[in-house]
Amino acid sequence: MLYMENAIYIICAVVIFFMGSVVGSFLNVLAYRIPIKESIVKGRSHCTSCGKQILNRDLIPVFSWIFLRGKCRFCGEKISPRYMIVELICGLSYLTAFLALGISVKLAFAVVLFPVLIVLSLWDIDRKEIPYACSIIIAVLGLLSFLTEEMPWYEHLIGMAVIAVPFAVLCFLGAMGGGDVQLMAAAGLLLGWNVVPAAMIGIILGALMGIVIKVKTKLNIICFGPFLSVGIAAGFLWGGDIIEAYLGLIR
Ligand SMILES: [Zn+2]
């Protein structure tokens, strides 16, 4: 019986990873087609170099890129590893959510939240801004989370207030962009108190990366979106545990 249960668990994990990688594949299509105003639903995927339609058997997320060794089947032009990396990250984020949360209401939130975090990270890397729409979706998830029993509704509002004020100050001082403030306010609404460890992780990772970039290229580029996203994901999955571990340390 236990063997059966383990087998079902592993099958679920594989299916969920695959679902995540398919979502990641769709995010790639969005990221490529929206800026050049190409239809998202119409038209099959095609090589961006020779324009040939991609074969069905080459549409498997992550694996196709590896089988083709990152090259177009027809023209041999290199396909950026970015596509595969986005599929892989999305798949792994779904898998991690499943391992941390099991089949639960919270997993349903993660399934929406994680792709949004990935999109806003890519957008921030490419265009140095966090799209308003992504923060709105996270805020809507925050409002929906009022209906779940995880914490009292007012803690969501406290989370938003607690994080919005210091981030607004950082924005005023020029250390953060307005998009970062919107993102963290929305994340506060969703995470409640757990937004505090989320912000800490995001700021520390972002600042470390800023220093590395400064040392290597002498440029002052800090792009916080991806790091805040990592923090938000960690806060969402393990925020309560992180807070408890920290309080245990200082006690
Ligand atoms: Zn090609």
Short mmCIF file of C-alpha atoms and ligand atoms in Angstrom, two decimals:
data_model
loop_
_atom_site.label_atom_id
_atom_site.label_comp_id
_atom_site.label_asym_id
_atom_site.label_seq_id
_atom_site.Cartn_x
_atom_site.Cartn_y
_atom_site.Cartn_z
CA MET A 1 0.00 0.00 0.00
CA LEU A 2 2.82 2.36 0.96
CA TYR A 3 4.52 1.47 -2.32
CA MET A 4 1.36 2.55 -4.19
CA GLU A 5 1.26 5.85 -2.32
CA ASN A 6 4.90 6.60 -3.06
CA ALA A 7 4.38 5.76 -6.72
CA ILE A 8 1.38 8.12 -6.93
CA TYR A 9 3.36 10.87 -5.18
CA ILE A 10 6.25 10.54 -7.63
CA ILE A 11 3.87 10.52 -10.62
CA CYS A 12 2.18 13.70 -9.25
CA ALA A 13 5.58 15.37 -8.85
CA VAL A 14 6.61 14.51 -12.43
CA VAL A 15 3.26 15.68 -13.85
CA ILE A 16 3.46 18.94 -11.89
CA PHE A 17 7.02 19.60 -13.06
CA PHE A 18 5.91 18.98 -16.63
CA MET A 19 2.88 21.29 -16.22
CA GLY A 20 5.20 24.00 -14.92
CA SER A 21 7.57 23.60 -17.87
CA VAL A 22 4.63 23.86 -20.31
CA VAL A 23 3.54 27.09 -18.57
CA GLY A 24 7.16 28.28 -18.84
CA SER A 25 7.09 27.51 -22.55
CA PHE A 26 3.96 29.66 -22.90
CA LEU A 27 5.67 32.48 -20.95
CA ASN A 28 8.47 32.39 -23.57
CA VAL A 29 5.88 32.79 -26.32
CA LEU A 30 4.34 35.75 -24.44
CA ALA A 31 7.72 37.38 -23.82
CA TYR A 32 8.67 37.04 -27.50
CA ARG A 33 5.37 37.96 -29.15
CA ILE A 34 3.89 40.72 -26.95
CA PRO A 35 6.69 43.28 -27.56
CA ILE A 36 6.51 42.72 -31.37
CA LYS A 37 2.68 42.69 -31.24
CA GLU A 38 2.31 39.21 -32.73
CA SER A 39 -0.84 37.21 -31.86
CA ILE A 40 -0.39 35.03 -28.79
CA VAL A 41 -2.92 32.37 -29.73
CA LYS A 42 -2.68 32.37 -33.53
CA GLY A 43 0.26 30.94 -35.41
CA ARG A 44 2.44 27.98 -34.53
CA SER A 45 5.83 28.43 -32.91
CA HIS A 46 8.53 29.01 -35.48
CA CYS A 47 12.28 29.44 -35.64
CA THR A 48 13.07 33.13 -35.14
CA SER A 49 15.95 32.80 -37.63
CA CYS A 50 14.69 30.78 -40.64
CA GLY A 51 10.96 31.08 -39.87
CA LYS A 52 10.28 27.33 -40.32
CA GLN A 53 7.51 25.90 -38.15
CA ILE A 54 8.76 23.91 -35.17
CA LEU A 55 7.86 20.20 -35.37
CA ASN A 56 5.51 18.72 -32.79
CA ARG A 57 8.21 16.44 -31.45
CA ASP A 58 10.47 19.45 -30.90
CA LEU A 59 7.91 21.24 -28.72
CA ILE A 60 8.59 19.31 -25.51
CA PRO A 61 9.70 21.85 -22.89
CA VAL A 62 13.29 21.59 -21.61
CA PHE A 63 13.99 18.22 -23.27
CA SER A 64 13.64 19.31 -26.91
CA TRP A 65 16.22 22.03 -26.41
CA ILE A 66 18.62 19.46 -24.91
CA PHE A 67 17.98 16.86 -27.69
CA LEU A 68 18.55 19.50 -30.38
CA ARG A 69 21.63 20.71 -28.48
CA GLY A 70 20.23 24.25 -28.57
CA LYS A 71 20.11 24.48 -32.38
CA CYS A 72 17.29 24.82 -34.92
CA ARG A 73 16.61 21.47 -36.65
CA PHE A 74 16.49 23.16 -40.09
CA CYS A 75 18.96 26.02 -40.21
CA GLY A 76 21.24 25.05 -37.32
CA GLU A 77 20.96 28.56 -35.86
CA LYS A 78 21.57 28.64 -32.10
CA ILE A 79 18.43 28.79 -29.97
CA SER A 80 19.03 30.88 -26.88
CA PRO A 81 19.29 28.76 -23.71
CA ARG A 82 17.03 31.37 -22.12
CA TYR A 83 13.95 29.52 -23.45
CA MET A 84 15.03 26.27 -21.84
CA ILE A 85 16.07 28.03 -18.62
CA VAL A 86 12.65 29.73 -18.27
CA GLU A 87 10.90 26.38 -18.84
CA LEU A 88 13.18 24.70 -16.32
CA ILE A 89 12.74 27.40 -13.66
CA CYS A 90 8.96 27.37 -14.07
CA GLY A 91 8.88 23.57 -13.86
CA LEU A 92 11.13 23.54 -10.78
CA SER A 93 9.08 26.29 -9.10
CA TYR A 94 5.91 24.18 -9.54
CA LEU A 95 7.72 21.09 -8.27
CA THR A 96 9.07 22.95 -5.22
CA ALA A 97 5.59 24.31 -4.46
CA PHE A 98 4.16 20.79 -4.66
CA LEU A 99 6.88 19.35 -2.38
CA ALA A 100 6.42 22.19 0.13
CA LEU A 101 2.64 22.47 0.08
CA GLY A 102 1.23 19.16 -1.18
CA ILE A 103 -2.10 19.23 -3.03
CA SER A 104 -3.71 22.22 -1.31
CA VAL A 105 -5.45 25.56 -1.81
CA LYS A 106 -2.11 27.26 -1.33
CA LEU A 107 -0.67 25.22 -4.22
CA ALA A 108 -3.41 26.68 -6.44
CA PHE A 109 -2.19 30.17 -5.47
CA ALA A 110 1.43 29.17 -6.23
CA VAL A 111 0.45 27.93 -9.68
CA VAL A 112 -0.63 31.50 -10.55
CA LEU A 113 1.91 33.40 -8.45
CA PHE A 114 5.11 31.76 -9.71
CA PRO A 115 4.62 32.36 -13.46
CA VAL A 116 3.74 36.00 -12.65
CA LEU A 117 6.99 36.34 -10.68
CA ILE A 118 8.94 34.82 -13.59
CA VAL A 119 7.32 37.19 -16.12
CA LEU A 120 8.01 40.29 -14.05
CA SER A 121 11.60 39.17 -13.47
CA LEU A 122 12.24 38.70 -17.20
CA TRP A 123 10.53 42.01 -17.92
CA ASP A 124 12.66 43.77 -15.31
CA ILE A 125 15.88 42.22 -16.70
CA ASP A 126 15.00 43.20 -20.29
CA ARG A 127 13.35 46.58 -19.79
CA LYS A 128 14.33 47.69 -16.27
CA GLU A 129 10.74 48.04 -15.15
CA ILE A 130 8.19 45.87 -13.40
CA PRO A 131 4.91 45.67 -15.29
CA TYR A 132 1.97 47.13 -13.43
CA ALA A 133 -0.25 44.21 -14.50
CA CYS A 134 1.91 41.69 -12.63
CA SER A 135 1.58 43.58 -9.35
CA ILE A 136 -2.19 43.84 -9.92
CA ILE A 137 -2.47 40.05 -10.36
CA ILE A 138 -0.52 39.50 -7.13
CA ALA A 139 -2.77 42.02 -5.33
CA VAL A 140 -5.86 40.14 -6.61
CA LEU A 141 -4.34 36.90 -5.27
CA GLY A 142 -3.86 38.79 -1.99
CA LEU A 143 -7.53 39.73 -1.88
CA LEU A 144 -8.54 36.14 -2.69
CA SER A 145 -6.30 34.90 0.12
CA PHE A 146 -8.63 36.72 2.56
CA LEU A 147 -11.00 33.81 1.90
CA THR A 148 -8.46 31.21 3.04
CA GLU A 149 -7.99 30.35 6.68
CA GLU A 150 -4.22 30.66 6.76
CA MET A 151 -4.15 33.92 8.72
CA PRO A 152 -6.73 36.49 9.89
CA TRP A 153 -7.73 38.91 7.09
CA TYR A 154 -6.30 41.97 8.86
CA GLU A 155 -2.81 40.43 8.87
CA HIS A 156 -2.80 40.72 5.07
CA LEU A 157 -3.49 44.45 5.42
CA ILE A 158 -0.79 44.78 8.10
CA GLY A 159 1.66 43.01 5.76
CA MET A 160 0.91 45.54 3.03
CA ALA A 161 1.30 48.54 5.36
CA VAL A 162 4.45 47.19 7.04
CA ILE A 163 6.24 46.80 3.72
CA ALA A 164 4.81 49.67 1.67
CA VAL A 165 6.10 52.40 4.02
CA PRO A 166 9.84 51.48 4.07
CA PHE A 167 9.78 50.69 0.35
CA ALA A 168 8.14 54.04 -0.41
CA VAL A 169 10.96 55.71 1.57
CA LEU A 170 13.59 53.68 -0.36
CA CYS A 171 11.88 54.74 -3.59
CA PHE A 172 11.89 58.37 -2.47
CA LEU A 173 15.64 58.07 -1.78
CA GLY A 174 16.11 56.62 -5.26
CA ALA A 175 17.25 53.17 -4.11
CA MET A 176 14.18 51.46 -5.57
CA GLY A 177 11.83 52.04 -8.47
CA GLY A 178 8.11 52.73 -8.20
CA GLY A 179 7.48 49.28 -9.68
CA ASP A 180 9.35 47.68 -6.77
CA VAL A 181 7.10 49.50 -4.28
CA GLN A 182 3.92 48.39 -6.08
CA LEU A 183 5.19 44.83 -6.26
CA MET A 184 6.06 44.64 -2.57
CA ALA A 185 2.78 46.28 -1.48
CA ALA A 186 0.90 43.65 -3.48
CA ALA A 187 3.13 40.91 -2.06
CA GLY A 188 2.42 42.24 1.46
CA LEU A 189 -1.29 41.88 0.83
CA LEU A 190 -0.75 38.26 -0.19
CA LEU A 191 1.89 37.23 2.36
CA GLY A 192 0.93 39.18 5.51
CA TRP A 193 3.85 39.16 7.95
CA ASN A 194 5.71 36.71 5.70
CA VAL A 195 6.46 39.63 3.41
CA VAL A 196 9.15 40.76 5.92
CA PRO A 197 11.48 37.78 5.30
CA ALA A 198 10.55 38.00 1.60
CA ALA A 199 11.75 41.62 1.42
CA MET A 200 14.90 40.87 3.45
CA ILE A 201 15.88 38.00 1.13
CA GLY A 202 15.13 40.12 -1.95
CA ILE A 203 17.09 43.15 -0.79
CA ILE A 204 20.11 41.15 0.39
CA LEU A 205 20.32 39.10 -2.84
CA GLY A 206 19.75 42.23 -4.97
CA ALA A 207 22.39 44.24 -3.13
CA LEU A 208 24.94 41.39 -3.35
CA MET A 209 24.30 41.11 -7.09
CA GLY A 210 24.62 44.90 -7.41
CA ILE A 211 28.04 44.73 -5.77
CA VAL A 212 29.16 41.86 -8.04
CA ILE A 213 28.05 43.81 -11.14
CA LYS A 214 29.74 46.97 -9.87
CA VAL A 215 33.04 45.14 -9.27
CA LYS A 216 32.95 43.32 -12.63
CA THR A 217 31.67 46.03 -14.94
CA LYS A 218 31.98 49.26 -12.95
CA LEU A 219 28.32 49.89 -13.70
CA ASN A 220 25.70 50.88 -11.17
CA ILE A 221 22.92 48.56 -12.24
CA ILE A 222 20.71 47.07 -9.61
CA CYS A 223 17.68 45.32 -10.94
CA PHE A 224 15.66 44.21 -7.94
CA GLY A 225 12.71 42.50 -9.66
CA PRO A 226 14.20 39.00 -9.97
CA PHE A 227 15.57 39.04 -6.41
CA LEU A 228 12.38 40.40 -4.87
CA SER A 229 10.60 37.62 -6.79
CA VAL A 230 12.87 34.96 -5.27
CA GLY A 231 12.19 36.51 -1.84
CA ILE A 232 8.43 36.56 -2.43
CA ALA A 233 8.47 32.91 -3.53
CA ALA A 234 10.51 31.92 -0.44
CA GLY A 235 8.27 34.00 1.83
CA PHE A 236 5.19 32.41 0.28
CA LEU A 237 6.47 28.83 0.75
CA TRP A 238 8.44 29.08 4.00
CA GLY A 239 7.82 32.57 5.47
CA GLY A 240 6.39 31.29 8.76
CA ASP A 241 9.32 28.88 9.24
CA ILE A 242 11.88 31.60 8.45
CA ILE A 243 10.31 33.99 10.99
CA GLU A 244 10.22 31.28 13.66
CA ALA A 245 13.83 30.26 13.01
CA TYR A 246 14.90 33.90 13.27
CA LEU A 247 12.97 34.49 16.50
CA GLY A 248 14.51 31.27 17.85
CA LEU A 249 17.98 32.66 17.10
CA ILE A 250 17.54 35.97 18.93
CA ARG A 251 15.69 34.52 21.88
ZN ZN B 1 15.81 27.83 -38.08
#
